[in-house]
Amino acid sequence: MKVAICMPSRGLIHSRVIERLLPTYDRTDSKIFFTHDKGIPDCFNDLTQRALEWGADILWFIEDDNGIEDDTYDKMIKYIDEYPVVTHNYPINPTHNVIQDKDDRLFFGTGCTMIRRDILEGYTWQAKYNYALPDYRRIEIPEKARSRMYGMHDIEFAVYCYNNKIPIKALREHIAHYKVEEMGDMHKNKGWHIIYDIRDKIITSKSSAQE
């Protein structure tokens, strides 16, 4: 099984993300694809096209601030035959990446998500829609406002899965999610970028931790 590790970088990747990824890369039939100088959703479309052309069976999106564990691949890949989309939870201060609504629909970020080839063949990542609660009515974001929006490609994909009855498996345990506390400054801290894992900054509720 050929796995394309797709890293939708917009120009920077945390060193710990690569350090955590390399042991899995070394033991799997995989290839890493990077993007540079592209925003969302262009970076996702670029990666998807190149990974499919390479012949990937699985596209594993790992964003530039998500740090996997040594067993993350094994925990996710075992579900891929039954669930064409497998996503992993990570903290978004002070909440969680994976959200389940009252109708049991799953919404999730793409920070650590495996998607089978057949799901993405012919699919185009988009970031021009929002969804109004409580019924997730689709609303097109005005062109002028899109330049100020960030993301939304993940919500659009989750709705696409729901509308097309594509089952999703969500692993609820948190992996690392790195954020910058302070950029390095040669005059202040000798260029040291102060990075933290959100898991160390939040208190997870018992109910969320046990999901």
PDB file of C-alpha atoms in Angstrom:
ATOM      1  CA  MET A   1       0.000   0.000   0.000  1.00  0.00           C
ATOM      2  CA  LYS A   2       1.536   3.278  -1.145  1.00  0.00           C
ATOM      3  CA  VAL A   3       1.021   6.137   1.299  1.00  0.00           C
ATOM      4  CA  ALA A   4       1.568   9.750   0.292  1.00  0.00           C
ATOM      5  CA  ILE A   5       2.451  11.833   3.327  1.00  0.00           C
ATOM      6  CA  CYS A   6       1.069  15.222   2.329  1.00  0.00           C
ATOM      7  CA  MET A   7       2.385  18.234   4.215  1.00  0.00           C
ATOM      8  CA  PRO A   8       0.455  21.381   3.234  1.00  0.00           C
ATOM      9  CA  SER A   9       3.076  23.821   4.418  1.00  0.00           C
ATOM     10  CA  ARG A  10       2.599  27.486   3.648  1.00  0.00           C
ATOM     11  CA  GLY A  11       6.345  27.975   4.004  1.00  0.00           C
ATOM     12  CA  LEU A  12       7.336  26.875   7.539  1.00  0.00           C
ATOM     13  CA  ILE A  13       7.321  23.502   9.317  1.00  0.00           C
ATOM     14  CA  HIS A  14       8.095  22.913  12.996  1.00  0.00           C
ATOM     15  CA  SER A  15      11.238  20.819  13.427  1.00  0.00           C
ATOM     16  CA  ARG A  16       9.489  18.574  15.986  1.00  0.00           C
ATOM     17  CA  VAL A  17       6.856  17.679  13.371  1.00  0.00           C
ATOM     18  CA  ILE A  18       9.560  16.254  11.090  1.00  0.00           C
ATOM     19  CA  GLU A  19      11.401  14.611  13.988  1.00  0.00           C
ATOM     20  CA  ARG A  20       8.215  12.798  15.052  1.00  0.00           C
ATOM     21  CA  LEU A  21       7.395  11.791  11.474  1.00  0.00           C
ATOM     22  CA  LEU A  22      10.716  10.285  10.371  1.00  0.00           C
ATOM     23  CA  PRO A  23      10.491   6.952  12.280  1.00  0.00           C
ATOM     24  CA  THR A  24       7.146   6.213  10.588  1.00  0.00           C
ATOM     25  CA  TYR A  25       8.438   7.319   7.189  1.00  0.00           C
ATOM     26  CA  ASP A  26      11.441   5.002   7.502  1.00  0.00           C
ATOM     27  CA  ARG A  27       9.323   1.880   8.074  1.00  0.00           C
ATOM     28  CA  THR A  28       6.495   2.421   5.564  1.00  0.00           C
ATOM     29  CA  ASP A  29       6.105   2.441   1.786  1.00  0.00           C
ATOM     30  CA  SER A  30       5.606   6.175   1.689  1.00  0.00           C
ATOM     31  CA  LYS A  31       6.758   9.377   0.065  1.00  0.00           C
ATOM     32  CA  ILE A  32       6.604  12.855   1.547  1.00  0.00           C
ATOM     33  CA  PHE A  33       5.089  15.659  -0.510  1.00  0.00           C
ATOM     34  CA  PHE A  34       5.536  19.299   0.507  1.00  0.00           C
ATOM     35  CA  THR A  35       3.999  22.541  -0.705  1.00  0.00           C
ATOM     36  CA  HIS A  36       5.618  25.952  -0.634  1.00  0.00           C
ATOM     37  CA  ASP A  37       4.258  29.437  -1.233  1.00  0.00           C
ATOM     38  CA  LYS A  38       0.637  28.320  -1.435  1.00  0.00           C
ATOM     39  CA  GLY A  39      -2.271  29.196   0.828  1.00  0.00           C
ATOM     40  CA  ILE A  40      -5.380  27.209   1.717  1.00  0.00           C
ATOM     41  CA  PRO A  41      -6.956  25.503  -0.224  1.00  0.00           C
ATOM     42  CA  ASP A  42      -4.379  25.661  -3.049  1.00  0.00           C
ATOM     43  CA  CYS A  43      -1.805  23.752  -1.013  1.00  0.00           C
ATOM     44  CA  PHE A  44      -4.277  20.879  -0.533  1.00  0.00           C
ATOM     45  CA  ASN A  45      -5.199  20.716  -4.215  1.00  0.00           C
ATOM     46  CA  ASP A  46      -1.541  20.762  -5.240  1.00  0.00           C
ATOM     47  CA  LEU A  47      -0.675  17.911  -2.870  1.00  0.00           C
ATOM     48  CA  THR A  48      -3.714  15.882  -3.867  1.00  0.00           C
ATOM     49  CA  GLN A  49      -2.908  16.110  -7.561  1.00  0.00           C
ATOM     50  CA  ARG A  50       0.756  15.165  -7.161  1.00  0.00           C
ATOM     51  CA  ALA A  51       0.036  12.326  -4.731  1.00  0.00           C
ATOM     52  CA  LEU A  52      -2.584  10.809  -7.037  1.00  0.00           C
ATOM     53  CA  GLU A  53      -0.243  11.089 -10.020  1.00  0.00           C
ATOM     54  CA  TRP A  54       2.421   9.265  -7.974  1.00  0.00           C
ATOM     55  CA  GLY A  55      -0.053   6.421  -7.509  1.00  0.00           C
ATOM     56  CA  ALA A  56      -0.862   6.822  -3.821  1.00  0.00           C
ATOM     57  CA  ASP A  57      -3.428   4.457  -2.345  1.00  0.00           C
ATOM     58  CA  ILE A  58      -3.724   6.596   0.783  1.00  0.00           C
ATOM     59  CA  LEU A  59      -3.192  10.335   1.174  1.00  0.00           C
ATOM     60  CA  TRP A  60      -2.156  11.132   4.737  1.00  0.00           C
ATOM     61  CA  PHE A  61      -2.396  14.856   5.408  1.00  0.00           C
ATOM     62  CA  ILE A  62      -0.160  16.006   8.256  1.00  0.00           C
ATOM     63  CA  GLU A  63      -0.163  19.748   8.730  1.00  0.00           C
ATOM     64  CA  ASP A  64       2.979  21.644   9.586  1.00  0.00           C
ATOM     65  CA  ASP A  65       2.125  22.029  13.281  1.00  0.00           C
ATOM     66  CA  ASN A  66       0.890  18.494  14.112  1.00  0.00           C
ATOM     67  CA  GLY A  67       3.258  16.013  15.766  1.00  0.00           C
ATOM     68  CA  ILE A  68       2.362  12.342  15.467  1.00  0.00           C
ATOM     69  CA  GLU A  69       3.334   9.545  17.848  1.00  0.00           C
ATOM     70  CA  ASP A  70       5.303   6.455  16.824  1.00  0.00           C
ATOM     71  CA  ASP A  71       2.094   4.418  16.706  1.00  0.00           C
ATOM     72  CA  THR A  72      -0.223   7.004  15.104  1.00  0.00           C
ATOM     73  CA  TYR A  73       0.146   5.469  11.638  1.00  0.00           C
ATOM     74  CA  ASP A  74      -0.695   1.979  12.909  1.00  0.00           C
ATOM     75  CA  LYS A  75      -3.704   3.220  14.861  1.00  0.00           C
ATOM     76  CA  MET A  76      -5.105   4.990  11.803  1.00  0.00           C
ATOM     77  CA  ILE A  77      -4.275   2.643   8.930  1.00  0.00           C
ATOM     78  CA  LYS A  78      -6.052  -0.333  10.488  1.00  0.00           C
ATOM     79  CA  TYR A  79      -9.406   1.422   9.943  1.00  0.00           C
ATOM     80  CA  ILE A  80      -8.857   2.560   6.353  1.00  0.00           C
ATOM     81  CA  ASP A  81     -10.583  -0.391   4.674  1.00  0.00           C
ATOM     82  CA  GLU A  82     -13.784   0.121   6.645  1.00  0.00           C
ATOM     83  CA  TYR A  83     -13.587   3.911   6.871  1.00  0.00           C
ATOM     84  CA  PRO A  84     -12.362   5.781   3.757  1.00  0.00           C
ATOM     85  CA  VAL A  85     -11.569   8.793   5.961  1.00  0.00           C
ATOM     86  CA  VAL A  86      -9.691   8.441   9.259  1.00  0.00           C
ATOM     87  CA  THR A  87      -8.894  11.558  11.245  1.00  0.00           C
ATOM     88  CA  HIS A  88      -6.999  12.078  14.483  1.00  0.00           C
ATOM     89  CA  ASN A  89      -7.946  14.484  17.232  1.00  0.00           C
ATOM     90  CA  TYR A  90      -5.661  17.268  18.456  1.00  0.00           C
ATOM     91  CA  PRO A  91      -6.250  20.169  20.810  1.00  0.00           C
ATOM     92  CA  ILE A  92      -7.354  23.590  19.608  1.00  0.00           C
ATOM     93  CA  ASN A  93      -7.183  25.747  22.670  1.00  0.00           C
ATOM     94  CA  PRO A  94      -9.431  25.353  24.577  1.00  0.00           C
ATOM     95  CA  THR A  95     -11.461  22.833  22.557  1.00  0.00           C
ATOM     96  CA  HIS A  96     -10.847  19.870  20.276  1.00  0.00           C
ATOM     97  CA  ASN A  97     -10.280  19.359  16.593  1.00  0.00           C
ATOM     98  CA  VAL A  98     -12.974  16.661  16.295  1.00  0.00           C
ATOM     99  CA  ILE A  99     -16.511  17.881  16.959  1.00  0.00           C
ATOM    100  CA  GLN A 100     -19.684  15.795  16.813  1.00  0.00           C
ATOM    101  CA  ASP A 101     -22.953  17.644  16.466  1.00  0.00           C
ATOM    102  CA  LYS A 102     -26.389  16.707  17.789  1.00  0.00           C
ATOM    103  CA  ASP A 103     -27.110  14.717  14.607  1.00  0.00           C
ATOM    104  CA  ASP A 104     -23.884  12.704  15.038  1.00  0.00           C
ATOM    105  CA  ARG A 105     -22.183  14.467  12.144  1.00  0.00           C
ATOM    106  CA  LEU A 106     -18.421  14.693  12.526  1.00  0.00           C
ATOM    107  CA  PHE A 107     -16.542  17.883  11.785  1.00  0.00           C
ATOM    108  CA  PHE A 108     -12.771  17.916  11.960  1.00  0.00           C
ATOM    109  CA  GLY A 109      -9.630  19.719  10.919  1.00  0.00           C
ATOM    110  CA  THR A 110      -7.256  18.165   8.429  1.00  0.00           C
ATOM    111  CA  GLY A 111      -4.195  18.323  10.679  1.00  0.00           C
ATOM    112  CA  CYS A 112      -3.808  14.539  10.743  1.00  0.00           C
ATOM    113  CA  THR A 113      -6.185  12.838   8.331  1.00  0.00           C
ATOM    114  CA  MET A 114      -5.902   9.743   6.116  1.00  0.00           C
ATOM    115  CA  ILE A 115      -8.086   9.662   3.015  1.00  0.00           C
ATOM    116  CA  ARG A 116      -8.427   6.821   0.544  1.00  0.00           C
ATOM    117  CA  ARG A 117      -7.554   7.520  -3.052  1.00  0.00           C
ATOM    118  CA  ASP A 118     -11.056   6.846  -4.389  1.00  0.00           C
ATOM    119  CA  ILE A 119     -12.518   9.626  -2.217  1.00  0.00           C
ATOM    120  CA  LEU A 120     -10.186  12.301  -3.591  1.00  0.00           C
ATOM    121  CA  GLU A 121     -10.205  11.343  -7.264  1.00  0.00           C
ATOM    122  CA  GLY A 122     -12.125  14.194  -8.875  1.00  0.00           C
ATOM    123  CA  TYR A 123     -12.477  16.127  -5.616  1.00  0.00           C
ATOM    124  CA  THR A 124     -11.490  19.793  -5.391  1.00  0.00           C
ATOM    125  CA  TRP A 125     -10.689  21.352  -2.027  1.00  0.00           C
ATOM    126  CA  GLN A 126     -12.625  24.585  -1.538  1.00  0.00           C
ATOM    127  CA  ALA A 127     -12.625  27.407   0.964  1.00  0.00           C
ATOM    128  CA  LYS A 128     -15.455  29.629  -0.140  1.00  0.00           C
ATOM    129  CA  TYR A 129     -18.389  28.395   1.901  1.00  0.00           C
ATOM    130  CA  ASN A 130     -19.564  28.682   5.485  1.00  0.00           C
ATOM    131  CA  TYR A 131     -22.347  26.791   7.206  1.00  0.00           C
ATOM    132  CA  ALA A 132     -25.078  28.316   9.316  1.00  0.00           C
ATOM    133  CA  LEU A 133     -26.175  26.593  12.488  1.00  0.00           C
ATOM    134  CA  PRO A 134     -28.204  24.708  13.473  1.00  0.00           C
ATOM    135  CA  ASP A 135     -28.912  22.969  10.154  1.00  0.00           C
ATOM    136  CA  TYR A 136     -25.561  23.687   8.461  1.00  0.00           C
ATOM    137  CA  ARG A 137     -27.212  25.623   5.658  1.00  0.00           C
ATOM    138  CA  ARG A 138     -24.549  26.362   3.050  1.00  0.00           C
ATOM    139  CA  ILE A 139     -23.682  30.038   2.631  1.00  0.00           C
ATOM    140  CA  GLU A 140     -21.253  31.304   0.027  1.00  0.00           C
ATOM    141  CA  ILE A 141     -18.693  33.669   1.518  1.00  0.00           C
ATOM    142  CA  PRO A 142     -18.606  36.953  -0.437  1.00  0.00           C
ATOM    143  CA  GLU A 143     -15.514  37.341  -2.610  1.00  0.00           C
ATOM    144  CA  LYS A 144     -14.375  40.432  -0.706  1.00  0.00           C
ATOM    145  CA  ALA A 145     -14.539  38.587   2.632  1.00  0.00           C
ATOM    146  CA  ARG A 146     -12.642  35.490   1.473  1.00  0.00           C
ATOM    147  CA  SER A 147      -9.295  37.242   1.748  1.00  0.00           C
ATOM    148  CA  ARG A 148      -9.923  37.590   5.492  1.00  0.00           C
ATOM    149  CA  MET A 149     -11.108  33.993   5.981  1.00  0.00           C
ATOM    150  CA  TYR A 150      -8.794  31.192   7.000  1.00  0.00           C
ATOM    151  CA  GLY A 151      -9.443  27.511   6.424  1.00  0.00           C
ATOM    152  CA  MET A 152     -13.034  26.312   5.877  1.00  0.00           C
ATOM    153  CA  HIS A 153     -11.727  23.637   3.458  1.00  0.00           C
ATOM    154  CA  ASP A 154     -11.983  21.119   6.294  1.00  0.00           C
ATOM    155  CA  ILE A 155     -15.613  21.954   7.102  1.00  0.00           C
ATOM    156  CA  GLU A 156     -16.451  21.751   3.412  1.00  0.00           C
ATOM    157  CA  PHE A 157     -14.845  18.299   3.182  1.00  0.00           C
ATOM    158  CA  ALA A 158     -16.688  17.035   6.258  1.00  0.00           C
ATOM    159  CA  VAL A 159     -20.003  18.190   4.779  1.00  0.00           C
ATOM    160  CA  TYR A 160     -19.062  16.539   1.477  1.00  0.00           C
ATOM    161  CA  CYS A 161     -18.484  13.263   3.316  1.00  0.00           C
ATOM    162  CA  TYR A 162     -21.775  13.588   5.144  1.00  0.00           C
ATOM    163  CA  ASN A 163     -23.745  14.380   1.989  1.00  0.00           C
ATOM    164  CA  ASN A 164     -22.173  11.458   0.137  1.00  0.00           C
ATOM    165  CA  LYS A 165     -22.552   9.025   3.059  1.00  0.00           C
ATOM    166  CA  ILE A 166     -18.801   8.531   3.356  1.00  0.00           C
ATOM    167  CA  PRO A 167     -18.068   7.040   6.798  1.00  0.00           C
ATOM    168  CA  ILE A 168     -15.485   8.768   8.962  1.00  0.00           C
ATOM    169  CA  LYS A 169     -13.471   7.283  11.806  1.00  0.00           C
ATOM    170  CA  ALA A 170     -12.251   9.754  14.418  1.00  0.00           C
ATOM    171  CA  LEU A 171      -9.558   8.812  16.912  1.00  0.00           C
ATOM    172  CA  ARG A 172     -10.223  10.952  19.975  1.00  0.00           C
ATOM    173  CA  GLU A 173      -6.859  10.864  21.731  1.00  0.00           C
ATOM    174  CA  HIS A 174      -4.797  14.018  21.245  1.00  0.00           C
ATOM    175  CA  ILE A 175      -1.602  14.183  19.253  1.00  0.00           C
ATOM    176  CA  ALA A 176       0.735  17.164  19.546  1.00  0.00           C
ATOM    177  CA  HIS A 177      -0.316  20.546  18.196  1.00  0.00           C
ATOM    178  CA  TYR A 178       2.525  23.068  18.170  1.00  0.00           C
ATOM    179  CA  LYS A 179       2.161  26.822  18.303  1.00  0.00           C
ATOM    180  CA  VAL A 180       4.618  29.708  18.369  1.00  0.00           C
ATOM    181  CA  GLU A 181       4.810  31.634  21.623  1.00  0.00           C
ATOM    182  CA  GLU A 182       7.570  33.924  20.427  1.00  0.00           C
ATOM    183  CA  MET A 183       9.618  34.103  17.249  1.00  0.00           C
ATOM    184  CA  GLY A 184      13.356  34.114  17.595  1.00  0.00           C
ATOM    185  CA  ASP A 185      15.182  37.426  17.719  1.00  0.00           C
ATOM    186  CA  MET A 186      18.961  37.593  17.345  1.00  0.00           C
ATOM    187  CA  HIS A 187      19.085  40.598  19.680  1.00  0.00           C
ATOM    188  CA  LYS A 188      16.777  39.171  22.338  1.00  0.00           C
ATOM    189  CA  ASN A 189      17.045  35.368  22.575  1.00  0.00           C
ATOM    190  CA  LYS A 190      19.779  34.367  20.099  1.00  0.00           C
ATOM    191  CA  GLY A 191      17.245  33.381  17.488  1.00  0.00           C
ATOM    192  CA  TRP A 192      15.458  30.750  19.577  1.00  0.00           C
ATOM    193  CA  HIS A 193      11.856  30.239  18.474  1.00  0.00           C
ATOM    194  CA  ILE A 194       9.805  29.477  21.565  1.00  0.00           C
ATOM    195  CA  ILE A 195       7.381  26.708  20.605  1.00  0.00           C
ATOM    196  CA  TYR A 196       4.823  24.998  22.819  1.00  0.00           C
ATOM    197  CA  ASP A 197       2.492  22.025  22.537  1.00  0.00           C
ATOM    198  CA  ILE A 198      -1.125  23.053  23.159  1.00  0.00           C
ATOM    199  CA  ARG A 199      -1.569  19.828  25.147  1.00  0.00           C
ATOM    200  CA  ASP A 200       0.635  21.393  27.821  1.00  0.00           C
ATOM    201  CA  LYS A 201      -1.431  24.569  27.964  1.00  0.00           C
ATOM    202  CA  ILE A 202      -4.993  23.304  28.352  1.00  0.00           C
ATOM    203  CA  ILE A 203      -6.876  21.225  30.900  1.00  0.00           C
ATOM    204  CA  THR A 204      -8.890  18.556  29.118  1.00  0.00           C
ATOM    205  CA  SER A 205     -12.273  17.791  30.632  1.00  0.00           C
ATOM    206  CA  LYS A 206     -12.860  14.232  31.826  1.00  0.00           C
ATOM    207  CA  SER A 207     -15.708  13.698  29.372  1.00  0.00           C
ATOM    208  CA  SER A 208     -13.598  14.776  26.395  1.00  0.00           C
ATOM    209  CA  ALA A 209     -10.597  12.737  27.478  1.00  0.00           C
ATOM    210  CA  GLN A 210     -12.687   9.587  27.772  1.00  0.00           C
ATOM    211  CA  GLU A 211     -14.371   9.830  24.359  1.00  0.00           C
TER     212      GLU A 211
END
